[in-house]
Amino acid sequence: MENFLGFMIVQCLNALSQASLLFLIAVGLTLIFGIMRVINFAHGSIYMLGAYVGYKVVALTDNFWLALIISPIIVAGVGAIFERFFIKWLYGRDGGAFLMVTFGLAVILGEIVRLTFGTSPLGISIPDALRGIVFVFDFGFPHYRLFLIGIGFLVAVGLWQFLDKTRVGLLIRATAQNPEMVHALGTNVAMVRTGVFALGCGLAALGGVLAAPMVTAFLGMGSTVIIDAFVIVIIGGMGSFLGSIIGSLLVAFVQVFGSYYFPSLALAAMYAIMLIVLIIRPGGLLGKEE
């Protein structure tokens, strides 16, 4: 009985750590779509870029904690530049324009990473403070994964407080609902959109840095995770912050327990949940049908 209980607790902790990483990526997509109605096809490449920039920072400074700060800032700056020079001209057009432009960005970023860092996977070492394991009955669980759970929780609470309690958060929510009125009241809507796009990219980059010690930084690492992120956003509801949390938890638990109990059907189970949600609620669990 103790072995089964310990196993279940460890598997749940694995799912929570996986959900934390997925949330950092999916919430960026959610924010960008919710405010700007932009489906950012390049979000996976932004995640990959964050991992590679994090690797470079660690290689230069030998400081993982510095990489957690610098990489999201640099990648957020890249996102802001891209939004100001390319995305801003597409508002008001159909979604196909955004898909084509962001797909182009994904290809460009992939080539830049390949030419800059090469094709070999690059690993980031786990800092000494996060090495080791904690035992749950007879099962070991890495300290680093506990750290991921804590980071995911802090980011979720911090974003919630930022969007719900601050003046900037109020402007962001108002822009999502009625950008014309916000502009008429004297707020620079263009700057709000740029800031939101940069924030979404920065969160994805943070996820890339955090994932690199476990999976290494490699070309194409964003291809799989962007599919998971879109599934999460669809399940939770496009533009719903709470929906991205719920979707991340659902997908992570299906991935972790599915990989153990029915590995050949784990991927199908994730899509099955998405289809069921869409049949019952076409706008997602907490989203609005448009």
PDB file of C-alpha atoms in Angstrom:
ATOM      1  CA  MET A   1       0.000   0.000   0.000  1.00  0.00           C
ATOM      2  CA  GLU A   2       2.795   2.411   0.888  1.00  0.00           C
ATOM      3  CA  ASN A   3       4.564   1.637  -2.387  1.00  0.00           C
ATOM      4  CA  PHE A   4       1.430   2.379  -4.382  1.00  0.00           C
ATOM      5  CA  LEU A   5       0.772   5.595  -2.445  1.00  0.00           C
ATOM      6  CA  GLY A   6       4.370   6.737  -2.885  1.00  0.00           C
ATOM      7  CA  PHE A   7       4.253   5.944  -6.586  1.00  0.00           C
ATOM      8  CA  MET A   8       1.031   7.915  -7.058  1.00  0.00           C
ATOM      9  CA  ILE A   9       2.384  10.936  -5.157  1.00  0.00           C
ATOM     10  CA  VAL A  10       5.569  10.963  -7.255  1.00  0.00           C
ATOM     11  CA  GLN A  11       3.581  10.657 -10.466  1.00  0.00           C
ATOM     12  CA  CYS A  12       1.355  13.538  -9.408  1.00  0.00           C
ATOM     13  CA  LEU A  13       4.428  15.633  -8.618  1.00  0.00           C
ATOM     14  CA  ASN A  14       5.864  14.758 -12.034  1.00  0.00           C
ATOM     15  CA  ALA A  15       2.606  15.908 -13.612  1.00  0.00           C
ATOM     16  CA  LEU A  16       2.666  19.168 -11.653  1.00  0.00           C
ATOM     17  CA  SER A  17       6.245  19.915 -12.727  1.00  0.00           C
ATOM     18  CA  GLN A  18       5.306  19.154 -16.335  1.00  0.00           C
ATOM     19  CA  ALA A  19       2.232  21.374 -15.994  1.00  0.00           C
ATOM     20  CA  SER A  20       4.424  24.232 -14.768  1.00  0.00           C
ATOM     21  CA  LEU A  21       6.530  24.165 -17.929  1.00  0.00           C
ATOM     22  CA  LEU A  22       3.487  23.825 -20.181  1.00  0.00           C
ATOM     23  CA  PHE A  23       1.778  26.701 -18.385  1.00  0.00           C
ATOM     24  CA  LEU A  24       4.690  29.077 -18.998  1.00  0.00           C
ATOM     25  CA  ILE A  25       4.368  28.448 -22.727  1.00  0.00           C
ATOM     26  CA  ALA A  26       0.580  28.258 -22.995  1.00  0.00           C
ATOM     27  CA  VAL A  27      -0.126  31.358 -20.907  1.00  0.00           C
ATOM     28  CA  GLY A  28       1.992  33.422 -23.302  1.00  0.00           C
ATOM     29  CA  LEU A  29      -0.136  32.203 -26.200  1.00  0.00           C
ATOM     30  CA  THR A  30      -3.248  32.957 -24.171  1.00  0.00           C
ATOM     31  CA  LEU A  31      -2.184  36.510 -23.352  1.00  0.00           C
ATOM     32  CA  ILE A  32      -1.178  37.289 -26.925  1.00  0.00           C
ATOM     33  CA  PHE A  33      -4.397  35.938 -28.378  1.00  0.00           C
ATOM     34  CA  GLY A  34      -6.603  37.395 -25.652  1.00  0.00           C
ATOM     35  CA  ILE A  35      -5.291  40.929 -26.102  1.00  0.00           C
ATOM     36  CA  MET A  36      -4.288  41.016 -29.751  1.00  0.00           C
ATOM     37  CA  ARG A  37      -6.216  38.167 -31.393  1.00  0.00           C
ATOM     38  CA  VAL A  38      -2.889  36.951 -32.786  1.00  0.00           C
ATOM     39  CA  ILE A  39      -2.270  33.206 -33.039  1.00  0.00           C
ATOM     40  CA  ASN A  40       1.494  33.158 -32.623  1.00  0.00           C
ATOM     41  CA  PHE A  41       2.745  30.186 -34.622  1.00  0.00           C
ATOM     42  CA  ALA A  42       6.336  31.123 -33.689  1.00  0.00           C
ATOM     43  CA  HIS A  43       5.789  30.612 -29.969  1.00  0.00           C
ATOM     44  CA  GLY A  44       7.577  27.250 -29.977  1.00  0.00           C
ATOM     45  CA  SER A  45      10.612  28.807 -31.659  1.00  0.00           C
ATOM     46  CA  ILE A  46      10.562  31.578 -29.044  1.00  0.00           C
ATOM     47  CA  TYR A  47      10.664  28.859 -26.377  1.00  0.00           C
ATOM     48  CA  MET A  48      13.627  27.253 -28.178  1.00  0.00           C
ATOM     49  CA  LEU A  49      15.408  30.602 -28.479  1.00  0.00           C
ATOM     50  CA  GLY A  50      15.004  31.119 -24.736  1.00  0.00           C
ATOM     51  CA  ALA A  51      16.726  27.781 -24.069  1.00  0.00           C
ATOM     52  CA  TYR A  52      19.662  28.624 -26.356  1.00  0.00           C
ATOM     53  CA  VAL A  53      20.093  32.139 -24.972  1.00  0.00           C
ATOM     54  CA  GLY A  54      19.959  30.644 -21.482  1.00  0.00           C
ATOM     55  CA  TYR A  55      22.681  28.173 -22.467  1.00  0.00           C
ATOM     56  CA  LYS A  56      24.867  31.023 -23.734  1.00  0.00           C
ATOM     57  CA  VAL A  57      24.392  33.030 -20.543  1.00  0.00           C
ATOM     58  CA  VAL A  58      25.338  30.018 -18.429  1.00  0.00           C
ATOM     59  CA  ALA A  59      28.361  29.325 -20.657  1.00  0.00           C
ATOM     60  CA  LEU A  60      29.575  32.906 -20.235  1.00  0.00           C
ATOM     61  CA  THR A  61      28.769  33.460 -16.566  1.00  0.00           C
ATOM     62  CA  ASP A  62      28.452  29.950 -15.109  1.00  0.00           C
ATOM     63  CA  ASN A  63      25.325  31.235 -13.379  1.00  0.00           C
ATOM     64  CA  PHE A  64      21.999  29.488 -13.990  1.00  0.00           C
ATOM     65  CA  TRP A  65      20.087  32.040 -11.917  1.00  0.00           C
ATOM     66  CA  LEU A  66      21.350  34.860 -14.108  1.00  0.00           C
ATOM     67  CA  ALA A  67      20.150  32.957 -17.172  1.00  0.00           C
ATOM     68  CA  LEU A  68      16.636  32.821 -15.695  1.00  0.00           C
ATOM     69  CA  ILE A  69      16.629  36.635 -15.691  1.00  0.00           C
ATOM     70  CA  ILE A  70      18.622  37.596 -18.774  1.00  0.00           C
ATOM     71  CA  SER A  71      17.203  35.117 -21.284  1.00  0.00           C
ATOM     72  CA  PRO A  72      13.530  36.125 -20.840  1.00  0.00           C
ATOM     73  CA  ILE A  73      14.501  39.812 -21.042  1.00  0.00           C
ATOM     74  CA  ILE A  74      16.473  39.343 -24.283  1.00  0.00           C
ATOM     75  CA  VAL A  75      13.798  37.186 -25.902  1.00  0.00           C
ATOM     76  CA  ALA A  76      11.056  39.574 -24.768  1.00  0.00           C
ATOM     77  CA  GLY A  77      13.011  42.330 -26.521  1.00  0.00           C
ATOM     78  CA  VAL A  78      13.139  40.237 -29.697  1.00  0.00           C
ATOM     79  CA  GLY A  79       9.389  39.733 -29.453  1.00  0.00           C
ATOM     80  CA  ALA A  80       8.766  43.456 -28.947  1.00  0.00           C
ATOM     81  CA  ILE A  81      10.860  44.336 -32.002  1.00  0.00           C
ATOM     82  CA  PHE A  82       9.034  41.769 -34.129  1.00  0.00           C
ATOM     83  CA  GLU A  83       5.629  43.045 -33.026  1.00  0.00           C
ATOM     84  CA  ARG A  84       6.517  46.673 -33.691  1.00  0.00           C
ATOM     85  CA  PHE A  85       7.982  46.085 -37.144  1.00  0.00           C
ATOM     86  CA  PHE A  86       5.789  43.296 -38.505  1.00  0.00           C
ATOM     87  CA  ILE A  87       2.730  42.312 -36.458  1.00  0.00           C
ATOM     88  CA  LYS A  88       1.389  45.835 -35.891  1.00  0.00           C
ATOM     89  CA  TRP A  89       0.627  46.283 -39.599  1.00  0.00           C
ATOM     90  CA  LEU A  90      -1.653  43.235 -39.666  1.00  0.00           C
ATOM     91  CA  TYR A  91      -4.276  44.196 -37.072  1.00  0.00           C
ATOM     92  CA  GLY A  92      -7.713  44.140 -38.588  1.00  0.00           C
ATOM     93  CA  ARG A  93      -6.828  41.509 -41.177  1.00  0.00           C
ATOM     94  CA  ASP A  94      -7.900  37.865 -41.075  1.00  0.00           C
ATOM     95  CA  GLY A  95      -6.016  35.310 -38.996  1.00  0.00           C
ATOM     96  CA  GLY A  96      -4.248  33.841 -42.034  1.00  0.00           C
ATOM     97  CA  ALA A  97      -1.966  36.878 -42.248  1.00  0.00           C
ATOM     98  CA  PHE A  98      -0.787  36.366 -38.665  1.00  0.00           C
ATOM     99  CA  LEU A  99      -0.221  32.657 -39.248  1.00  0.00           C
ATOM    100  CA  MET A 100       1.933  33.264 -42.323  1.00  0.00           C
ATOM    101  CA  VAL A 101       4.010  36.019 -40.716  1.00  0.00           C
ATOM    102  CA  THR A 102       4.581  34.163 -37.433  1.00  0.00           C
ATOM    103  CA  PHE A 103       5.380  30.964 -39.354  1.00  0.00           C
ATOM    104  CA  GLY A 104       8.008  32.957 -41.226  1.00  0.00           C
ATOM    105  CA  LEU A 105       9.405  34.170 -37.917  1.00  0.00           C
ATOM    106  CA  ALA A 106       9.590  30.555 -36.691  1.00  0.00           C
ATOM    107  CA  VAL A 107      11.629  29.558 -39.750  1.00  0.00           C
ATOM    108  CA  ILE A 108      13.934  32.564 -39.405  1.00  0.00           C
ATOM    109  CA  LEU A 109      14.564  31.934 -35.706  1.00  0.00           C
ATOM    110  CA  GLY A 110      15.290  28.275 -36.406  1.00  0.00           C
ATOM    111  CA  GLU A 111      17.906  29.210 -39.012  1.00  0.00           C
ATOM    112  CA  ILE A 112      19.468  31.855 -36.770  1.00  0.00           C
ATOM    113  CA  VAL A 113      19.799  29.333 -33.945  1.00  0.00           C
ATOM    114  CA  ARG A 114      21.241  26.700 -36.304  1.00  0.00           C
ATOM    115  CA  LEU A 115      23.839  29.088 -37.744  1.00  0.00           C
ATOM    116  CA  THR A 116      24.744  30.522 -34.313  1.00  0.00           C
ATOM    117  CA  PHE A 117      24.830  27.424 -32.134  1.00  0.00           C
ATOM    118  CA  GLY A 118      25.134  24.535 -34.581  1.00  0.00           C
ATOM    119  CA  THR A 119      23.034  21.399 -34.724  1.00  0.00           C
ATOM    120  CA  SER A 120      24.320  19.518 -31.671  1.00  0.00           C
ATOM    121  CA  PRO A 121      22.172  19.501 -28.507  1.00  0.00           C
ATOM    122  CA  LEU A 122      23.489  21.798 -25.786  1.00  0.00           C
ATOM    123  CA  GLY A 123      22.879  21.051 -22.131  1.00  0.00           C
ATOM    124  CA  ILE A 124      22.593  23.337 -19.125  1.00  0.00           C
ATOM    125  CA  SER A 125      23.734  21.889 -15.821  1.00  0.00           C
ATOM    126  CA  ILE A 126      21.366  21.899 -12.882  1.00  0.00           C
ATOM    127  CA  PRO A 127      22.738  24.299 -10.230  1.00  0.00           C
ATOM    128  CA  ASP A 128      24.237  22.672  -7.163  1.00  0.00           C
ATOM    129  CA  ALA A 129      21.499  24.040  -4.908  1.00  0.00           C
ATOM    130  CA  LEU A 130      18.895  22.082  -6.851  1.00  0.00           C
ATOM    131  CA  ARG A 131      20.704  18.781  -7.183  1.00  0.00           C
ATOM    132  CA  GLY A 132      19.654  15.778  -5.196  1.00  0.00           C
ATOM    133  CA  ILE A 133      16.359  14.089  -4.492  1.00  0.00           C
ATOM    134  CA  VAL A 134      13.705  13.967  -1.822  1.00  0.00           C
ATOM    135  CA  PHE A 135      12.195  10.606  -0.898  1.00  0.00           C
ATOM    136  CA  VAL A 136       8.456   9.973  -0.902  1.00  0.00           C
ATOM    137  CA  PHE A 137       8.257   6.628   0.889  1.00  0.00           C
ATOM    138  CA  ASP A 138      10.716   4.572  -1.207  1.00  0.00           C
ATOM    139  CA  PHE A 139      10.505   6.721  -4.330  1.00  0.00           C
ATOM    140  CA  GLY A 140      12.963   9.504  -5.085  1.00  0.00           C
ATOM    141  CA  PHE A 141      11.862  12.807  -6.600  1.00  0.00           C
ATOM    142  CA  PRO A 142      14.371  15.405  -7.916  1.00  0.00           C
ATOM    143  CA  HIS A 143      14.703  18.726  -6.149  1.00  0.00           C
ATOM    144  CA  TYR A 144      14.786  20.426  -9.545  1.00  0.00           C
ATOM    145  CA  ARG A 145      11.272  19.262 -10.380  1.00  0.00           C
ATOM    146  CA  LEU A 146      10.057  20.599  -7.044  1.00  0.00           C
ATOM    147  CA  PHE A 147      11.664  23.895  -8.046  1.00  0.00           C
ATOM    148  CA  LEU A 148       9.711  23.816 -11.330  1.00  0.00           C
ATOM    149  CA  ILE A 149       6.462  23.367  -9.424  1.00  0.00           C
ATOM    150  CA  GLY A 150       7.316  26.332  -7.225  1.00  0.00           C
ATOM    151  CA  ILE A 151       8.233  28.530 -10.213  1.00  0.00           C
ATOM    152  CA  GLY A 152       4.996  27.646 -11.990  1.00  0.00           C
ATOM    153  CA  PHE A 153       2.971  28.492  -8.895  1.00  0.00           C
ATOM    154  CA  LEU A 154       4.769  31.817  -8.343  1.00  0.00           C
ATOM    155  CA  VAL A 155       4.391  32.869 -11.979  1.00  0.00           C
ATOM    156  CA  ALA A 156       0.696  31.960 -11.993  1.00  0.00           C
ATOM    157  CA  VAL A 157       0.000  33.916  -8.783  1.00  0.00           C
ATOM    158  CA  GLY A 158       2.163  36.820  -9.912  1.00  0.00           C
ATOM    159  CA  LEU A 159       0.417  37.091 -13.290  1.00  0.00           C
ATOM    160  CA  TRP A 160      -2.993  36.848 -11.654  1.00  0.00           C
ATOM    161  CA  GLN A 161      -2.147  39.651  -9.236  1.00  0.00           C
ATOM    162  CA  PHE A 162      -0.586  41.730 -12.024  1.00  0.00           C
ATOM    163  CA  LEU A 163      -3.587  41.418 -14.336  1.00  0.00           C
ATOM    164  CA  ASP A 164      -6.202  41.751 -11.612  1.00  0.00           C
ATOM    165  CA  LYS A 165      -4.765  44.277  -9.151  1.00  0.00           C
ATOM    166  CA  THR A 166      -2.544  46.725 -11.040  1.00  0.00           C
ATOM    167  CA  ARG A 167      -3.370  49.669 -13.269  1.00  0.00           C
ATOM    168  CA  VAL A 168      -1.339  48.183 -16.111  1.00  0.00           C
ATOM    169  CA  GLY A 169      -3.278  44.948 -15.757  1.00  0.00           C
ATOM    170  CA  LEU A 170      -6.516  46.914 -15.909  1.00  0.00           C
ATOM    171  CA  LEU A 171      -5.378  48.571 -19.145  1.00  0.00           C
ATOM    172  CA  ILE A 172      -4.447  45.175 -20.592  1.00  0.00           C
ATOM    173  CA  ARG A 173      -7.871  43.721 -19.758  1.00  0.00           C
ATOM    174  CA  ALA A 174      -9.615  46.816 -21.094  1.00  0.00           C
ATOM    175  CA  THR A 175      -7.622  46.642 -24.327  1.00  0.00           C
ATOM    176  CA  ALA A 176      -8.691  43.030 -24.768  1.00  0.00           C
ATOM    177  CA  GLN A 177     -12.358  43.995 -24.435  1.00  0.00           C
ATOM    178  CA  ASN A 178     -12.532  47.332 -26.252  1.00  0.00           C
ATOM    179  CA  PRO A 179      -9.288  48.709 -27.732  1.00  0.00           C
ATOM    180  CA  GLU A 180     -11.077  51.581 -29.500  1.00  0.00           C
ATOM    181  CA  MET A 181     -12.491  52.924 -26.245  1.00  0.00           C
ATOM    182  CA  VAL A 182      -9.127  52.549 -24.484  1.00  0.00           C
ATOM    183  CA  HIS A 183      -7.465  54.504 -27.287  1.00  0.00           C
ATOM    184  CA  ALA A 184     -10.168  57.197 -27.103  1.00  0.00           C
ATOM    185  CA  LEU A 185      -9.416  57.608 -23.384  1.00  0.00           C
ATOM    186  CA  GLY A 186      -5.797  58.475 -24.154  1.00  0.00           C
ATOM    187  CA  THR A 187      -3.989  55.158 -23.654  1.00  0.00           C
ATOM    188  CA  ASN A 188      -1.390  54.122 -26.205  1.00  0.00           C
ATOM    189  CA  VAL A 189      -2.942  50.826 -27.330  1.00  0.00           C
ATOM    190  CA  ALA A 190       0.037  50.088 -29.582  1.00  0.00           C
ATOM    191  CA  MET A 191       2.379  50.115 -26.566  1.00  0.00           C
ATOM    192  CA  VAL A 192       0.030  47.863 -24.604  1.00  0.00           C
ATOM    193  CA  ARG A 193       0.016  45.357 -27.464  1.00  0.00           C
ATOM    194  CA  THR A 194       3.793  45.473 -27.781  1.00  0.00           C
ATOM    195  CA  GLY A 195       4.189  44.955 -24.048  1.00  0.00           C
ATOM    196  CA  VAL A 196       1.820  41.991 -24.012  1.00  0.00           C
ATOM    197  CA  PHE A 197       3.579  40.351 -26.960  1.00  0.00           C
ATOM    198  CA  ALA A 198       6.938  40.852 -25.245  1.00  0.00           C
ATOM    199  CA  LEU A 199       5.570  39.449 -21.971  1.00  0.00           C
ATOM    200  CA  GLY A 200       4.250  36.344 -23.717  1.00  0.00           C
ATOM    201  CA  CYS A 201       7.600  35.782 -25.432  1.00  0.00           C
ATOM    202  CA  GLY A 202       9.477  36.319 -22.172  1.00  0.00           C
ATOM    203  CA  LEU A 203       7.369  33.693 -20.399  1.00  0.00           C
ATOM    204  CA  ALA A 204       8.006  31.184 -23.185  1.00  0.00           C
ATOM    205  CA  ALA A 205      11.742  31.928 -22.947  1.00  0.00           C
ATOM    206  CA  LEU A 206      11.636  31.326 -19.190  1.00  0.00           C
ATOM    207  CA  GLY A 207      10.065  27.947 -19.898  1.00  0.00           C
ATOM    208  CA  GLY A 208      12.859  27.182 -22.367  1.00  0.00           C
ATOM    209  CA  VAL A 209      15.588  27.955 -19.839  1.00  0.00           C
ATOM    210  CA  LEU A 210      13.880  25.844 -17.181  1.00  0.00           C
ATOM    211  CA  ALA A 211      13.401  22.913 -19.578  1.00  0.00           C
ATOM    212  CA  ALA A 212      16.986  22.916 -20.894  1.00  0.00           C
ATOM    213  CA  PRO A 213      18.580  21.128 -17.895  1.00  0.00           C
ATOM    214  CA  MET A 214      16.170  18.224 -18.395  1.00  0.00           C
ATOM    215  CA  VAL A 215      15.884  17.901 -22.187  1.00  0.00           C
ATOM    216  CA  THR A 216      18.884  19.984 -23.411  1.00  0.00           C
ATOM    217  CA  ALA A 217      18.573  22.794 -25.947  1.00  0.00           C
ATOM    218  CA  PHE A 218      18.180  21.334 -29.436  1.00  0.00           C
ATOM    219  CA  LEU A 219      16.840  22.368 -32.812  1.00  0.00           C
ATOM    220  CA  GLY A 220      13.174  21.540 -33.135  1.00  0.00           C
ATOM    221  CA  MET A 221      12.523  21.444 -29.389  1.00  0.00           C
ATOM    222  CA  GLY A 222       9.722  23.939 -29.941  1.00  0.00           C
ATOM    223  CA  SER A 223       7.900  21.800 -32.513  1.00  0.00           C
ATOM    224  CA  THR A 224       6.400  19.358 -30.013  1.00  0.00           C
ATOM    225  CA  VAL A 225       5.776  21.831 -27.234  1.00  0.00           C
ATOM    226  CA  ILE A 226       3.876  24.253 -29.480  1.00  0.00           C
ATOM    227  CA  ILE A 227       1.380  21.501 -30.274  1.00  0.00           C
ATOM    228  CA  ASP A 228       0.884  20.845 -26.568  1.00  0.00           C
ATOM    229  CA  ALA A 229       0.502  24.582 -25.967  1.00  0.00           C
ATOM    230  CA  PHE A 230      -2.184  24.963 -28.625  1.00  0.00           C
ATOM    231  CA  VAL A 231      -4.051  21.951 -27.216  1.00  0.00           C
ATOM    232  CA  ILE A 232      -3.931  23.558 -23.764  1.00  0.00           C
ATOM    233  CA  VAL A 233      -5.199  26.886 -25.055  1.00  0.00           C
ATOM    234  CA  ILE A 234      -8.004  25.204 -26.993  1.00  0.00           C
ATOM    235  CA  ILE A 235      -9.055  23.124 -23.979  1.00  0.00           C
ATOM    236  CA  GLY A 236      -8.909  26.028 -21.530  1.00  0.00           C
ATOM    237  CA  GLY A 237     -10.386  28.575 -23.902  1.00  0.00           C
ATOM    238  CA  MET A 238      -8.641  31.094 -26.153  1.00  0.00           C
ATOM    239  CA  GLY A 239      -7.765  34.141 -24.091  1.00  0.00           C
ATOM    240  CA  SER A 240      -8.606  32.632 -20.678  1.00  0.00           C
ATOM    241  CA  PHE A 241      -5.841  32.893 -18.070  1.00  0.00           C
ATOM    242  CA  LEU A 242      -7.501  30.437 -15.678  1.00  0.00           C
ATOM    243  CA  GLY A 243      -8.265  28.191 -18.637  1.00  0.00           C
ATOM    244  CA  SER A 244      -4.557  27.969 -19.452  1.00  0.00           C
ATOM    245  CA  ILE A 245      -3.885  26.757 -15.893  1.00  0.00           C
ATOM    246  CA  ILE A 246      -6.620  24.119 -16.050  1.00  0.00           C
ATOM    247  CA  GLY A 247      -5.585  23.049 -19.543  1.00  0.00           C
ATOM    248  CA  SER A 248      -1.932  22.713 -18.494  1.00  0.00           C
ATOM    249  CA  LEU A 249      -2.886  20.502 -15.564  1.00  0.00           C
ATOM    250  CA  LEU A 250      -5.158  18.302 -17.675  1.00  0.00           C
ATOM    251  CA  VAL A 251      -2.612  17.814 -20.448  1.00  0.00           C
ATOM    252  CA  ALA A 252       0.272  17.201 -18.024  1.00  0.00           C
ATOM    253  CA  PHE A 253      -1.627  14.576 -16.022  1.00  0.00           C
ATOM    254  CA  VAL A 254      -2.720  12.815 -19.210  1.00  0.00           C
ATOM    255  CA  GLN A 255       0.863  12.828 -20.507  1.00  0.00           C
ATOM    256  CA  VAL A 256       2.427  11.532 -17.287  1.00  0.00           C
ATOM    257  CA  PHE A 257      -0.126   8.881 -16.339  1.00  0.00           C
ATOM    258  CA  GLY A 258      -0.861   8.009 -19.964  1.00  0.00           C
ATOM    259  CA  SER A 259       2.826   7.399 -20.699  1.00  0.00           C
ATOM    260  CA  TYR A 260       2.935   4.924 -17.814  1.00  0.00           C
ATOM    261  CA  TYR A 261      -0.368   3.079 -18.122  1.00  0.00           C
ATOM    262  CA  PHE A 262      -1.079   3.192 -21.871  1.00  0.00           C
ATOM    263  CA  PRO A 263       1.964   4.658 -23.669  1.00  0.00           C
ATOM    264  CA  SER A 264       0.698   3.828 -27.144  1.00  0.00           C
ATOM    265  CA  LEU A 265      -2.518   5.774 -26.540  1.00  0.00           C
ATOM    266  CA  ALA A 266      -1.253   8.683 -24.437  1.00  0.00           C
ATOM    267  CA  LEU A 267      -1.103  11.128 -27.343  1.00  0.00           C
ATOM    268  CA  ALA A 268      -4.508  10.057 -28.603  1.00  0.00           C
ATOM    269  CA  ALA A 269      -5.975  10.554 -25.126  1.00  0.00           C
ATOM    270  CA  MET A 270      -4.796  14.174 -25.066  1.00  0.00           C
ATOM    271  CA  TYR A 271      -6.488  14.897 -28.395  1.00  0.00           C
ATOM    272  CA  ALA A 272      -9.581  12.995 -27.309  1.00  0.00           C
ATOM    273  CA  ILE A 273      -9.970  15.315 -24.316  1.00  0.00           C
ATOM    274  CA  MET A 274      -9.585  18.316 -26.625  1.00  0.00           C
ATOM    275  CA  LEU A 275     -12.268  16.984 -28.980  1.00  0.00           C
ATOM    276  CA  ILE A 276     -14.672  16.243 -26.127  1.00  0.00           C
ATOM    277  CA  VAL A 277     -14.227  19.757 -24.756  1.00  0.00           C
ATOM    278  CA  LEU A 278     -14.805  21.276 -28.196  1.00  0.00           C
ATOM    279  CA  ILE A 279     -17.970  19.233 -28.700  1.00  0.00           C
ATOM    280  CA  ILE A 280     -19.393  20.258 -25.330  1.00  0.00           C
ATOM    281  CA  ARG A 281     -18.008  23.800 -25.256  1.00  0.00           C
ATOM    282  CA  PRO A 282     -16.738  24.985 -28.669  1.00  0.00           C
ATOM    283  CA  GLY A 283     -15.046  27.992 -27.052  1.00  0.00           C
ATOM    284  CA  GLY A 284     -13.117  25.876 -24.532  1.00  0.00           C
ATOM    285  CA  LEU A 285     -13.774  25.281 -20.838  1.00  0.00           C
ATOM    286  CA  LEU A 286     -13.568  28.965 -19.851  1.00  0.00           C
ATOM    287  CA  GLY A 287     -13.419  30.679 -23.227  1.00  0.00           C
ATOM    288  CA  LYS A 288     -16.130  32.396 -25.226  1.00  0.00           C
ATOM    289  CA  GLU A 289     -17.336  31.096 -28.550  1.00  0.00           C
ATOM    290  CA  GLU A 290     -16.659  33.666 -31.254  1.00  0.00           C
TER     291      GLU A 290
END
